[in-house]
Amino acid sequence: MIEWIIRRSVANRFLVLMGALFLSIWGTWTIINTPVDALPDLSDVQVIIKPAIPVRHRKSLKIR
């Protein structure tokens, strides 16, 4: 299988070079256009939960 791939690659040098050139240009374009945060947000994720029941005292709520 590997031998077949090598033979086909040598026989089609132009296509192999064009493919490599295309992948190089595409990779460079992708790296340049990737958005990067200058200062990433490293804080913990916070979630606010709003219950659908009326507000009660903490003592009357059952905490599991």
PDB file of N, CA and C in Angstrom:
ATOM      1  N   MET A   1       0.822  -1.189   0.000  1.00  0.00           N
ATOM      2  CA  MET A   1       0.000   0.000   0.000  1.00  0.00           C
ATOM      3  C   MET A   1       0.869   1.256   0.000  1.00  0.00           C
ATOM      4  N   ILE A   2       1.859   1.281   0.879  1.00  0.00           N
ATOM      5  CA  ILE A   2       2.760   2.441   0.944  1.00  0.00           C
ATOM      6  C   ILE A   2       3.525   2.577  -0.367  1.00  0.00           C
ATOM      7  N   GLU A   3       3.943   1.460  -0.894  1.00  0.00           N
ATOM      8  CA  GLU A   3       4.693   1.478  -2.154  1.00  0.00           C
ATOM      9  C   GLU A   3       3.836   2.066  -3.278  1.00  0.00           C
ATOM     10  N   TRP A   4       2.554   1.716  -3.294  1.00  0.00           N
ATOM     11  CA  TRP A   4       1.640   2.246  -4.308  1.00  0.00           C
ATOM     12  C   TRP A   4       1.495   3.766  -4.176  1.00  0.00           C
ATOM     13  N   ILE A   5       1.379   4.250  -2.929  1.00  0.00           N
ATOM     14  CA  ILE A   5       1.249   5.694  -2.692  1.00  0.00           C
ATOM     15  C   ILE A   5       2.502   6.424  -3.161  1.00  0.00           C
ATOM     16  N   ILE A   6       3.663   5.860  -2.878  1.00  0.00           N
ATOM     17  CA  ILE A   6       4.920   6.492  -3.295  1.00  0.00           C
ATOM     18  C   ILE A   6       5.015   6.528  -4.815  1.00  0.00           C
ATOM     19  N   ARG A   7       4.679   5.442  -5.466  1.00  0.00           N
ATOM     20  CA  ARG A   7       4.737   5.411  -6.938  1.00  0.00           C
ATOM     21  C   ARG A   7       3.788   6.435  -7.552  1.00  0.00           C
ATOM     22  N   ARG A   8       2.565   6.507  -7.050  1.00  0.00           N
ATOM     23  CA  ARG A   8       1.593   7.472  -7.576  1.00  0.00           C
ATOM     24  C   ARG A   8       2.038   8.909  -7.308  1.00  0.00           C
ATOM     25  N   SER A   9       2.653   9.142  -6.158  1.00  0.00           N
ATOM     26  CA  SER A   9       3.129  10.488  -5.836  1.00  0.00           C
ATOM     27  C   SER A   9       4.265  10.904  -6.754  1.00  0.00           C
ATOM     28  N   VAL A  10       5.177   9.996  -7.040  1.00  0.00           N
ATOM     29  CA  VAL A  10       6.290  10.303  -7.942  1.00  0.00           C
ATOM     30  C   VAL A  10       5.774  10.511  -9.361  1.00  0.00           C
ATOM     31  N   ALA A  11       4.792   9.729  -9.766  1.00  0.00           N
ATOM     32  CA  ALA A  11       4.242   9.858 -11.114  1.00  0.00           C
ATOM     33  C   ALA A  11       3.452  11.157 -11.281  1.00  0.00           C
ATOM     34  N   ASN A  12       2.860  11.645 -10.206  1.00  0.00           N
ATOM     35  CA  ASN A  12       2.050  12.874 -10.258  1.00  0.00           C
ATOM     36  C   ASN A  12       2.671  13.968  -9.393  1.00  0.00           C
ATOM     37  N   ARG A  13       3.929  14.284  -9.641  1.00  0.00           N
ATOM     38  CA  ARG A  13       4.644  15.278  -8.833  1.00  0.00           C
ATOM     39  C   ARG A  13       3.934  16.624  -8.825  1.00  0.00           C
ATOM     40  N   PHE A  14       3.436  17.035  -9.984  1.00  0.00           N
ATOM     41  CA  PHE A  14       2.794  18.343 -10.081  1.00  0.00           C
ATOM     42  C   PHE A  14       1.570  18.424  -9.160  1.00  0.00           C
ATOM     43  N   LEU A  15       0.744  17.387  -9.153  1.00  0.00           N
ATOM     44  CA  LEU A  15      -0.440  17.397  -8.291  1.00  0.00           C
ATOM     45  C   LEU A  15      -0.064  17.388  -6.810  1.00  0.00           C
ATOM     46  N   VAL A  16       0.989  16.649  -6.474  1.00  0.00           N
ATOM     47  CA  VAL A  16       1.444  16.605  -5.082  1.00  0.00           C
ATOM     48  C   VAL A  16       1.945  17.978  -4.656  1.00  0.00           C
ATOM     49  N   LEU A  17       2.730  18.639  -5.510  1.00  0.00           N
ATOM     50  CA  LEU A  17       3.241  19.970  -5.187  1.00  0.00           C
ATOM     51  C   LEU A  17       2.112  20.996  -5.102  1.00  0.00           C
ATOM     52  N   MET A  18       1.141  20.908  -6.004  1.00  0.00           N
ATOM     53  CA  MET A  18       0.008  21.837  -5.959  1.00  0.00           C
ATOM     54  C   MET A  18      -0.825  21.617  -4.688  1.00  0.00           C
ATOM     55  N   GLY A  19      -1.001  20.370  -4.296  1.00  0.00           N
ATOM     56  CA  GLY A  19      -1.725  20.080  -3.061  1.00  0.00           C
ATOM     57  C   GLY A  19      -0.999  20.616  -1.836  1.00  0.00           C
ATOM     58  N   ALA A  20       0.328  20.435  -1.806  1.00  0.00           N
ATOM     59  CA  ALA A  20       1.119  20.939  -0.686  1.00  0.00           C
ATOM     60  C   ALA A  20       1.081  22.464  -0.639  1.00  0.00           C
ATOM     61  N   LEU A  21       1.167  23.100  -1.809  1.00  0.00           N
ATOM     62  CA  LEU A  21       1.101  24.562  -1.869  1.00  0.00           C
ATOM     63  C   LEU A  21      -0.267  25.055  -1.396  1.00  0.00           C
ATOM     64  N   PHE A  22      -1.326  24.401  -1.845  1.00  0.00           N
ATOM     65  CA  PHE A  22      -2.675  24.780  -1.422  1.00  0.00           C
ATOM     66  C   PHE A  22      -2.833  24.654   0.090  1.00  0.00           C
ATOM     67  N   LEU A  23      -2.380  23.539   0.662  1.00  0.00           N
ATOM     68  CA  LEU A  23      -2.501  23.343   2.111  1.00  0.00           C
ATOM     69  C   LEU A  23      -1.676  24.361   2.891  1.00  0.00           C
ATOM     70  N   SER A  24      -0.505  24.722   2.372  1.00  0.00           N
ATOM     71  CA  SER A  24       0.333  25.727   3.031  1.00  0.00           C
ATOM     72  C   SER A  24      -0.341  27.096   3.030  1.00  0.00           C
ATOM     73  N   ILE A  25      -0.889  27.486   1.894  1.00  0.00           N
ATOM     74  CA  ILE A  25      -1.564  28.787   1.808  1.00  0.00           C
ATOM     75  C   ILE A  25      -2.813  28.800   2.684  1.00  0.00           C
ATOM     76  N   TRP A  26      -3.577  27.729   2.641  1.00  0.00           N
ATOM     77  CA  TRP A  26      -4.795  27.644   3.452  1.00  0.00           C
ATOM     78  C   TRP A  26      -4.461  27.683   4.948  1.00  0.00           C
ATOM     79  N   GLY A  27      -3.430  26.960   5.377  1.00  0.00           N
ATOM     80  CA  GLY A  27      -3.024  26.959   6.778  1.00  0.00           C
ATOM     81  C   GLY A  27      -2.555  28.328   7.234  1.00  0.00           C
ATOM     82  N   THR A  28      -1.784  29.013   6.394  1.00  0.00           N
ATOM     83  CA  THR A  28      -1.315  30.357   6.729  1.00  0.00           C
ATOM     84  C   THR A  28      -2.493  31.314   6.851  1.00  0.00           C
ATOM     85  N   TRP A  29      -3.425  31.249   5.907  1.00  0.00           N
ATOM     86  CA  TRP A  29      -4.607  32.110   5.951  1.00  0.00           C
ATOM     87  C   TRP A  29      -5.432  31.846   7.212  1.00  0.00           C
ATOM     88  N   THR A  30      -5.564  30.572   7.586  1.00  0.00           N
ATOM     89  CA  THR A  30      -6.334  30.210   8.771  1.00  0.00           C
ATOM     90  C   THR A  30      -5.683  30.748  10.036  1.00  0.00           C
ATOM     91  N   ILE A  31      -4.371  30.643  10.138  1.00  0.00           N
ATOM     92  CA  ILE A  31      -3.658  31.145  11.317  1.00  0.00           C
ATOM     93  C   ILE A  31      -3.793  32.658  11.428  1.00  0.00           C
ATOM     94  N   ILE A  32      -3.673  33.352  10.305  1.00  0.00           N
ATOM     95  CA  ILE A  32      -3.762  34.813  10.318  1.00  0.00           C
ATOM     96  C   ILE A  32      -5.160  35.272  10.721  1.00  0.00           C
ATOM     97  N   ASN A  33      -6.195  34.578  10.297  1.00  0.00           N
ATOM     98  CA  ASN A  33      -7.577  35.000  10.549  1.00  0.00           C
ATOM     99  C   ASN A  33      -8.204  34.381  11.794  1.00  0.00           C
ATOM    100  N   THR A  34      -7.442  33.694  12.617  1.00  0.00           N
ATOM    101  CA  THR A  34      -7.974  33.117  13.844  1.00  0.00           C
ATOM    102  C   THR A  34      -8.044  34.197  14.918  1.00  0.00           C
ATOM    103  N   PRO A  35      -9.237  34.438  15.495  1.00  0.00           N
ATOM    104  CA  PRO A  35      -9.333  35.462  16.536  1.00  0.00           C
ATOM    105  C   PRO A  35      -8.689  34.973  17.836  1.00  0.00           C
ATOM    106  N   VAL A  36      -7.940  35.869  18.464  1.00  0.00           N
ATOM    107  CA  VAL A  36      -7.254  35.535  19.705  1.00  0.00           C
ATOM    108  C   VAL A  36      -7.562  36.636  20.720  1.00  0.00           C
ATOM    109  N   ASP A  37      -7.979  36.249  21.923  1.00  0.00           N
ATOM    110  CA  ASP A  37      -8.214  37.228  22.981  1.00  0.00           C
ATOM    111  C   ASP A  37      -6.879  37.680  23.545  1.00  0.00           C
ATOM    112  N   ALA A  38      -6.718  38.986  23.692  1.00  0.00           N
ATOM    113  CA  ALA A  38      -5.485  39.505  24.269  1.00  0.00           C
ATOM    114  C   ALA A  38      -5.409  39.150  25.751  1.00  0.00           C
ATOM    115  N   LEU A  39      -6.541  39.274  26.436  1.00  0.00           N
ATOM    116  CA  LEU A  39      -6.619  38.931  27.851  1.00  0.00           C
ATOM    117  C   LEU A  39      -7.781  37.955  28.037  1.00  0.00           C
ATOM    118  N   PRO A  40      -7.521  36.668  28.040  1.00  0.00           N
ATOM    119  CA  PRO A  40      -8.614  35.701  28.166  1.00  0.00           C
ATOM    120  C   PRO A  40      -9.254  35.747  29.550  1.00  0.00           C
ATOM    121  N   ASP A  41     -10.525  35.413  29.623  1.00  0.00           N
ATOM    122  CA  ASP A  41     -11.263  35.387  30.878  1.00  0.00           C
ATOM    123  C   ASP A  41     -10.971  34.072  31.588  1.00  0.00           C
ATOM    124  N   LEU A  42     -10.247  34.140  32.699  1.00  0.00           N
ATOM    125  CA  LEU A  42      -9.847  32.935  33.424  1.00  0.00           C
ATOM    126  C   LEU A  42     -10.690  32.692  34.672  1.00  0.00           C
ATOM    127  N   SER A  43     -11.723  33.507  34.888  1.00  0.00           N
ATOM    128  CA  SER A  43     -12.544  33.342  36.083  1.00  0.00           C
ATOM    129  C   SER A  43     -13.443  32.112  35.949  1.00  0.00           C
ATOM    130  N   ASP A  44     -13.941  31.653  37.095  1.00  0.00           N
ATOM    131  CA  ASP A  44     -14.838  30.502  37.104  1.00  0.00           C
ATOM    132  C   ASP A  44     -16.167  30.865  36.453  1.00  0.00           C
ATOM    133  N   VAL A  45     -16.818  29.869  35.906  1.00  0.00           N
ATOM    134  CA  VAL A  45     -18.127  30.072  35.300  1.00  0.00           C
ATOM    135  C   VAL A  45     -19.150  30.252  36.414  1.00  0.00           C
ATOM    136  N   GLN A  46     -19.972  31.292  36.305  1.00  0.00           N
ATOM    137  CA  GLN A  46     -20.985  31.562  37.317  1.00  0.00           C
ATOM    138  C   GLN A  46     -22.359  31.464  36.677  1.00  0.00           C
ATOM    139  N   VAL A  47     -23.276  30.819  37.405  1.00  0.00           N
ATOM    140  CA  VAL A  47     -24.635  30.630  36.912  1.00  0.00           C
ATOM    141  C   VAL A  47     -25.595  31.212  37.933  1.00  0.00           C
ATOM    142  N   ILE A  48     -26.550  32.014  37.469  1.00  0.00           N
ATOM    143  CA  ILE A  48     -27.577  32.569  38.345  1.00  0.00           C
ATOM    144  C   ILE A  48     -28.851  31.761  38.127  1.00  0.00           C
ATOM    145  N   ILE A  49     -29.366  31.201  39.219  1.00  0.00           N
ATOM    146  CA  ILE A  49     -30.573  30.380  39.143  1.00  0.00           C
ATOM    147  C   ILE A  49     -31.724  31.170  39.745  1.00  0.00           C
ATOM    148  N   LYS A  50     -32.780  31.333  38.967  1.00  0.00           N
ATOM    149  CA  LYS A  50     -33.970  32.034  39.440  1.00  0.00           C
ATOM    150  C   LYS A  50     -35.087  31.005  39.595  1.00  0.00           C
ATOM    151  N   PRO A  51     -35.435  30.659  40.844  1.00  0.00           N
ATOM    152  CA  PRO A  51     -36.486  29.653  41.035  1.00  0.00           C
ATOM    153  C   PRO A  51     -37.860  30.213  40.684  1.00  0.00           C
ATOM    154  N   ALA A  52     -38.756  29.321  40.290  1.00  0.00           N
ATOM    155  CA  ALA A  52     -40.112  29.724  39.914  1.00  0.00           C
ATOM    156  C   ALA A  52     -41.047  29.783  41.115  1.00  0.00           C
ATOM    157  N   ILE A  53     -40.534  29.511  42.325  1.00  0.00           N
ATOM    158  CA  ILE A  53     -41.367  29.557  43.527  1.00  0.00           C
ATOM    159  C   ILE A  53     -41.187  30.908  44.206  1.00  0.00           C
ATOM    160  N   PRO A  54     -42.157  31.314  45.034  1.00  0.00           N
ATOM    161  CA  PRO A  54     -41.993  32.579  45.760  1.00  0.00           C
ATOM    162  C   PRO A  54     -40.811  32.493  46.728  1.00  0.00           C
ATOM    163  N   VAL A  55     -40.241  33.633  47.033  1.00  0.00           N
ATOM    164  CA  VAL A  55     -39.065  33.675  47.905  1.00  0.00           C
ATOM    165  C   VAL A  55     -39.468  33.289  49.324  1.00  0.00           C
ATOM    166  N   ARG A  56     -38.694  32.390  49.909  1.00  0.00           N
ATOM    167  CA  ARG A  56     -38.929  31.947  51.283  1.00  0.00           C
ATOM    168  C   ARG A  56     -37.617  32.058  52.046  1.00  0.00           C
ATOM    169  N   HIS A  57     -37.725  31.858  53.330  1.00  0.00           N
ATOM    170  CA  HIS A  57     -36.517  31.867  54.140  1.00  0.00           C
ATOM    171  C   HIS A  57     -35.698  30.620  53.846  1.00  0.00           C
ATOM    172  N   ARG A  58     -34.418  30.728  54.048  1.00  0.00           N
ATOM    173  CA  ARG A  58     -33.536  29.585  53.783  1.00  0.00           C
ATOM    174  C   ARG A  58     -33.876  28.389  54.669  1.00  0.00           C
ATOM    175  N   LYS A  59     -34.320  28.669  55.882  1.00  0.00           N
ATOM    176  CA  LYS A  59     -34.599  27.582  56.816  1.00  0.00           C
ATOM    177  C   LYS A  59     -35.765  26.713  56.343  1.00  0.00           C
ATOM    178  N   SER A  60     -36.710  27.315  55.623  1.00  0.00           N
ATOM    179  CA  SER A  60     -37.868  26.541  55.184  1.00  0.00           C
ATOM    180  C   SER A  60     -37.599  25.740  53.910  1.00  0.00           C
ATOM    181  N   LEU A  61     -36.514  26.045  53.210  1.00  0.00           N
ATOM    182  CA  LEU A  61     -36.163  25.298  52.000  1.00  0.00           C
ATOM    183  C   LEU A  61     -35.362  24.059  52.363  1.00  0.00           C
ATOM    184  N   LYS A  62     -35.640  22.960  51.706  1.00  0.00           N
ATOM    185  CA  LYS A  62     -34.881  21.736  51.938  1.00  0.00           C
ATOM    186  C   LYS A  62     -33.671  21.748  51.009  1.00  0.00           C
ATOM    187  N   ILE A  63     -32.511  21.718  51.577  1.00  0.00           N
ATOM    188  CA  ILE A  63     -31.275  21.718  50.790  1.00  0.00           C
ATOM    189  C   ILE A  63     -30.749  20.298  50.756  1.00  0.00           C
ATOM    190  N   ARG A  64     -30.508  19.805  49.555  1.00  0.00           N
ATOM    191  CA  ARG A  64     -30.021  18.430  49.415  1.00  0.00           C
ATOM    192  C   ARG A  64     -28.532  18.416  49.318  1.00  0.00           C
TER     193      ARG A  64
END
